[in-house]
Amino acid sequence: MASVVPVKEKKLMDVKLGELPSWILMRDFTPKGIAGAFQRGYYRYYNKYVNVKRGGVAGISMVLAAYVLFNYCRCYKELKHERLHKYH
Amino acid sequence: MNENLFASFTTPMMMGVPIVVLIIIFPSILFPSPNRLINNRLATVQQWLIQLVSKYMLSIHNYKGQTWALMLMSLILFIGSTNLLGLLPHSFTPTTQLSMNLGMAIPLWAGTVVMGFRHKTKASLAHFLPQGTPLPLIPMLVIIETISLFIQPVALAVRLTANITAGHLLIHLIGGATLVLMNINPVTALITFIILILLTILELAVALIQAYVFTLLVSLYLHDNT
């Protein structure tokens, strides 16, 4: 279970399953770290799907689909009553 | 159905945490800032749209009024994008809340009035009395003009709120009616569905038009006072 390279510097795919808890605890959970994570995630998506030479509607429509899904999860409690059941 | 109808206009909470701020901030990620000379397609399209709208909207103002360009452009972008995003299913539209629209309308209107009083005091006061009124009518007309001045921000806010809320409510109602009618009488359901499609097209237009009207009126108040 001991590894040659210290756990700290590995990427997620190289971390062995037993080392996963220590790897998660090692992450930076300060506000600056969380903001950095959001910023990295945003730029990863932006540079892959939107900021390309011949982007299409897929870049922005994936964002809108995720937005619709998010709002659906938000209102699920009220929408539960509208299912097609014989007895509610 | 009664409680259900207005449930979509309550403050969005998820597991007890109010996320309304997140929903208000969300449209800003859809507008990436153009940093280069030739940008990606999304940024180019948005840049072109903004230049088109600003050309028409700022052509009536003089130099002093054109300092408000950033304010007016961001206003129309915000209201337009928020209204359009509200047409997606299950989403929450912040512009249906009167509080937010009042928060937008009152400072902007007050800004134009105060600016008018500071720079052209005599002309601003002269707005209260239309030209050529007969002498006995003057006191009453001044009162009426004052009331019509103070009603401007309220009218701005209530107009936006009522239009967007009414549109959303109609879509909910007619959509519910279509669903129920499908089991009873499919032909009527088809007619109702066509009405729903027309209504959605109308709502798309209303979303944009309301943004435009709001901004145009603010710019008119500005034009009066610069």
Coordinates of C-alpha atoms in Angstrom, one line a residue:
Chain A
M1 CA 0.0 0.0 0.0
A2 CA 2.9 2.3 0.5
S3 CA 3.7 4.2 -2.7
V4 CA 7.0 5.6 -4.0
V5 CA 5.6 9.0 -4.9
P6 CA 4.0 10.9 -1.9
V7 CA 0.2 10.9 -2.1
K8 CA 0.0 14.7 -2.1
E9 CA 1.2 15.3 -5.6
K10 CA -0.7 12.6 -7.5
K11 CA -3.6 13.3 -9.8
L12 CA -6.9 11.6 -9.0
M13 CA -6.6 8.8 -11.6
D14 CA -3.2 7.7 -10.1
V15 CA -4.3 7.6 -6.5
K16 CA -4.9 4.0 -5.3
L17 CA -8.3 3.2 -3.7
G18 CA -6.8 2.8 -0.2
E19 CA -5.2 6.2 -0.4
L20 CA -8.4 7.9 -1.4
P21 CA -9.5 9.3 2.0
S22 CA -6.1 10.8 2.7
W23 CA -6.0 12.3 -0.8
I24 CA -9.4 13.9 -0.2
L25 CA -8.4 15.3 3.1
M26 CA -5.3 16.7 1.5
R27 CA -7.3 19.0 -0.8
D28 CA -7.4 22.7 -0.1
F29 CA -10.8 23.5 1.5
T30 CA -10.0 27.1 2.3
P31 CA -12.3 29.7 0.6
K32 CA -9.4 30.6 -1.7
G33 CA -8.9 26.9 -2.6
I34 CA -12.6 26.4 -3.3
A35 CA -12.7 29.6 -5.5
G36 CA -9.7 28.3 -7.3
A37 CA -11.4 25.0 -7.9
F38 CA -14.5 26.7 -9.4
Q39 CA -12.3 28.9 -11.5
R40 CA -10.3 26.0 -12.8
G41 CA -13.5 24.0 -13.6
Y42 CA -15.1 27.0 -15.4
Y43 CA -12.0 27.6 -17.6
R44 CA -11.7 23.9 -18.3
Y45 CA -15.3 23.8 -19.6
Y46 CA -15.0 27.2 -21.4
N47 CA -11.8 26.3 -23.2
K48 CA -13.0 22.9 -24.2
Y49 CA -16.4 23.8 -25.6
V50 CA -16.9 27.5 -26.1
N51 CA -13.5 29.1 -26.7
V52 CA -12.8 27.1 -29.9
K53 CA -12.5 28.2 -33.5
R54 CA -15.7 26.6 -34.7
G55 CA -17.9 26.1 -31.6
G56 CA -21.5 25.3 -31.9
V57 CA -24.6 25.4 -29.8
A58 CA -23.5 22.5 -27.8
G59 CA -21.3 24.6 -25.6
I60 CA -24.0 26.8 -24.3
S61 CA -26.9 24.3 -24.5
M62 CA -25.1 21.9 -22.2
V63 CA -25.0 24.7 -19.6
L64 CA -28.7 25.4 -20.1
A65 CA -29.6 21.7 -19.8
A66 CA -27.7 21.5 -16.5
Y67 CA -29.5 24.6 -15.3
V68 CA -32.9 23.0 -16.1
L69 CA -31.8 19.8 -14.3
F70 CA -30.7 21.8 -11.3
N71 CA -34.0 23.7 -11.1
Y72 CA -35.9 20.4 -11.5
C73 CA -34.0 19.0 -8.5
R74 CA -34.8 22.1 -6.6
C75 CA -38.6 21.9 -7.1
Y76 CA -38.8 18.1 -6.9
K77 CA -40.8 18.3 -3.7
E78 CA -43.6 20.2 -5.3
L79 CA -43.5 18.2 -8.6
K80 CA -43.8 14.9 -6.8
H81 CA -47.5 15.4 -6.7
E82 CA -47.9 15.7 -10.4
R83 CA -46.9 12.2 -11.3
L84 CA -49.2 10.0 -13.4
H85 CA -50.4 7.7 -10.6
K86 CA -53.9 6.4 -10.0
Y87 CA -53.8 7.1 -6.2
H88 CA -51.7 10.1 -5.1
Chain B
M1 CA -53.7 23.2 -8.2
N2 CA -54.2 26.5 -6.4
E3 CA -51.2 26.4 -4.2
N4 CA -49.2 24.8 -7.0
L5 CA -49.8 27.7 -9.3
F6 CA -48.0 30.3 -7.3
A7 CA -45.4 28.0 -5.8
S8 CA -43.0 28.7 -8.6
F9 CA -42.8 32.4 -7.6
T10 CA -41.6 31.8 -4.1
T11 CA -38.0 32.3 -3.1
P12 CA -36.0 29.3 -4.3
M13 CA -34.7 27.3 -1.4
M14 CA -32.8 24.1 -1.8
M15 CA -32.8 22.0 1.4
G16 CA -33.3 25.0 3.5
V17 CA -30.6 27.2 1.9
P18 CA -31.7 30.2 -0.1
I19 CA -30.0 30.0 -3.5
V20 CA -31.7 33.0 -5.1
V21 CA -28.4 34.9 -5.2
L22 CA -26.9 32.0 -7.3
I23 CA -29.8 32.1 -9.7
I24 CA -29.5 35.9 -10.1
I25 CA -25.8 35.6 -10.8
F26 CA -26.2 32.7 -13.2
P27 CA -26.8 34.7 -16.4
S28 CA -23.4 36.4 -16.1
I29 CA -21.6 33.1 -16.9
L30 CA -23.4 33.0 -20.3
F31 CA -21.7 36.2 -21.4
P32 CA -17.9 35.7 -21.6
S33 CA -15.9 38.8 -21.9
P34 CA -14.2 39.3 -25.3
N35 CA -10.5 39.7 -24.8
R36 CA -9.1 39.3 -28.2
L37 CA -9.5 41.0 -31.6
I38 CA -11.2 37.9 -33.1
N39 CA -13.1 36.0 -30.4
N40 CA -14.9 32.7 -30.3
R41 CA -18.3 32.5 -31.9
L42 CA -20.3 33.1 -28.8
A43 CA -18.4 36.2 -27.8
T44 CA -18.5 37.6 -31.4
V45 CA -22.3 37.2 -31.6
Q46 CA -22.8 38.9 -28.3
Q47 CA -20.4 41.7 -29.2
W48 CA -22.2 42.3 -32.4
L49 CA -25.6 42.3 -30.7
I50 CA -24.4 44.7 -28.0
Q51 CA -23.0 47.1 -30.6
L52 CA -26.2 47.0 -32.6
V53 CA -28.4 47.8 -29.6
S54 CA -26.1 50.4 -28.2
K55 CA -25.9 52.2 -31.5
Y56 CA -29.7 52.7 -31.5
M57 CA -30.2 53.3 -27.9
L58 CA -27.5 55.9 -27.4
S59 CA -28.1 57.9 -30.6
I60 CA -30.7 60.2 -28.9
H61 CA -28.4 61.3 -26.1
N62 CA -25.9 64.1 -25.9
Y63 CA -22.5 63.7 -24.4
K64 CA -23.7 63.8 -20.9
G65 CA -26.3 61.2 -21.5
Q66 CA -23.9 58.9 -23.2
T67 CA -21.9 58.5 -20.1
W68 CA -24.8 56.2 -19.0
A69 CA -24.0 53.8 -21.9
L70 CA -22.6 51.1 -19.6
M71 CA -25.5 51.3 -17.2
L72 CA -28.2 51.1 -19.9
M73 CA -26.4 48.3 -21.8
S74 CA -25.9 46.1 -18.8
L75 CA -29.5 46.8 -17.8
I76 CA -31.0 45.6 -21.0
L77 CA -28.7 42.6 -21.1
F78 CA -29.6 41.6 -17.5
I79 CA -33.3 42.0 -17.9
G80 CA -33.3 40.3 -21.3
S81 CA -31.2 37.3 -20.3
T82 CA -33.1 36.9 -17.0
N83 CA -36.5 36.9 -18.7
L84 CA -35.3 34.5 -21.4
L85 CA -33.8 32.1 -18.9
G86 CA -37.1 32.1 -17.0
L87 CA -38.8 30.5 -20.0
L88 CA -36.9 27.3 -19.5
P89 CA -38.9 24.7 -17.6
H90 CA -38.9 24.8 -13.8
S91 CA -36.7 27.8 -13.7
F92 CA -37.1 30.8 -11.3
T93 CA -37.2 34.3 -12.8
P94 CA -35.9 36.9 -10.5
T95 CA -37.8 39.7 -12.4
T96 CA -41.1 38.3 -11.2
Q97 CA -40.3 39.6 -7.8
L98 CA -41.5 43.2 -7.3
S99 CA -38.8 43.8 -4.8
M100 CA -36.1 43.3 -7.3
N101 CA -37.7 45.4 -10.0
L102 CA -38.3 48.2 -7.5
G103 CA -34.7 47.9 -6.5
M104 CA -33.7 48.4 -10.2
A105 CA -36.3 51.1 -11.0
I106 CA -36.1 53.5 -8.1
P107 CA -32.4 54.2 -8.0
L108 CA -32.2 54.6 -11.8
W109 CA -35.2 57.0 -11.9
A110 CA -33.9 58.9 -8.9
G111 CA -30.5 59.1 -10.5
T112 CA -31.9 60.8 -13.6
V113 CA -34.1 63.2 -11.6
V114 CA -31.3 64.2 -9.3
M115 CA -29.0 64.7 -12.2
G116 CA -31.6 66.9 -13.9
F117 CA -32.0 69.0 -10.9
R118 CA -28.3 69.5 -10.4
H119 CA -27.4 70.4 -14.0
K120 CA -30.5 72.1 -15.4
T121 CA -32.4 73.2 -12.3
K122 CA -34.7 75.7 -14.1
A123 CA -35.5 73.3 -17.0
S124 CA -36.2 70.4 -14.6
L125 CA -38.6 72.5 -12.5
A126 CA -40.2 73.8 -15.8
H127 CA -41.1 70.2 -16.6
F128 CA -43.9 70.4 -14.0
L129 CA -45.9 72.8 -16.1
P130 CA -46.7 72.1 -19.7
Q131 CA -46.5 75.0 -22.1
G132 CA -49.5 77.2 -22.7
T133 CA -51.8 76.2 -19.8
P134 CA -54.5 78.7 -18.9
L135 CA -53.8 80.6 -15.6
P136 CA -56.5 79.1 -13.4
L137 CA -55.5 75.5 -14.2
I138 CA -51.9 76.0 -13.1
P139 CA -52.0 74.7 -9.4
M140 CA -54.0 71.6 -10.3
L141 CA -51.7 70.8 -13.2
V142 CA -48.5 71.2 -11.1
I143 CA -50.0 68.7 -8.6
I144 CA -50.9 66.3 -11.5
E145 CA -47.4 66.6 -13.0
T146 CA -45.8 65.9 -9.6
I147 CA -47.9 62.8 -9.1
S148 CA -47.0 61.6 -12.6
L149 CA -43.4 62.2 -11.9
F150 CA -43.4 60.2 -8.7
I151 CA -45.4 57.4 -10.3
Q152 CA -42.7 56.7 -12.9
P153 CA -40.5 54.3 -10.9
V154 CA -43.5 52.5 -9.5
A155 CA -44.8 52.1 -13.0
L156 CA -41.5 50.9 -14.4
A157 CA -41.2 48.2 -11.7
V158 CA -44.9 47.1 -11.7
R159 CA -45.0 46.9 -15.5
L160 CA -42.1 44.5 -15.7
T161 CA -43.3 42.4 -12.8
A162 CA -46.9 42.1 -14.0
N163 CA -46.0 41.3 -17.6
I164 CA -43.5 38.6 -16.8
T165 CA -45.6 37.1 -14.0
A166 CA -48.8 37.1 -16.1
G167 CA -47.0 35.4 -19.0
H168 CA -45.6 32.7 -16.7
L169 CA -49.0 32.1 -15.1
L170 CA -50.8 31.8 -18.5
I171 CA -48.2 29.3 -19.6
H172 CA -48.7 27.2 -16.4
L173 CA -52.5 27.3 -16.7
I174 CA -52.8 26.5 -20.4
G175 CA -50.2 23.8 -20.1
G176 CA -52.1 22.2 -17.3
A177 CA -55.3 22.5 -19.3
T178 CA -53.7 20.8 -22.2
L179 CA -52.5 17.9 -20.1
V180 CA -55.9 17.4 -18.5
L181 CA -57.8 17.6 -21.8
M182 CA -55.7 15.0 -23.5
N183 CA -57.5 12.2 -21.7
I184 CA -61.0 13.7 -22.1
N185 CA -61.0 15.1 -25.7
P186 CA -57.8 15.0 -27.8
V187 CA -59.0 17.5 -30.4
T188 CA -59.5 20.2 -27.8
A189 CA -56.2 19.3 -26.4
L190 CA -54.6 19.9 -29.8
I191 CA -56.3 23.3 -30.0
T192 CA -55.0 24.2 -26.5
F193 CA -51.6 23.0 -27.5
I194 CA -51.5 25.3 -30.5
I195 CA -52.5 28.1 -28.1
L196 CA -49.6 27.1 -25.9
I197 CA -47.2 27.3 -28.8
L198 CA -48.4 30.7 -29.8
L199 CA -48.2 31.8 -26.2
T200 CA -44.6 30.7 -25.9
I201 CA -43.7 32.7 -28.9
L202 CA -45.4 35.6 -27.4
E203 CA -43.5 35.1 -24.2
L204 CA -40.2 35.0 -26.0
A205 CA -41.1 38.3 -27.5
V206 CA -42.4 39.8 -24.3
A207 CA -39.2 38.8 -22.5
L208 CA -37.1 40.8 -24.9
I209 CA -39.6 43.6 -25.3
Q210 CA -39.9 44.2 -21.6
A211 CA -36.2 44.5 -21.3
Y212 CA -36.2 47.0 -24.1
V213 CA -39.0 49.0 -22.7
F214 CA -37.5 49.3 -19.3
T215 CA -34.2 50.5 -20.7
L216 CA -35.8 52.8 -23.2
L217 CA -37.9 54.5 -20.5
V218 CA -34.9 55.0 -18.3
S219 CA -33.1 56.5 -21.2
L220 CA -36.0 58.8 -21.9
Y221 CA -36.0 60.0 -18.3
L222 CA -32.3 60.5 -18.8
H223 CA -32.8 62.5 -22.0
D224 CA -35.2 64.7 -20.3
N225 CA -32.8 65.5 -17.6
T226 CA -29.5 66.0 -19.3

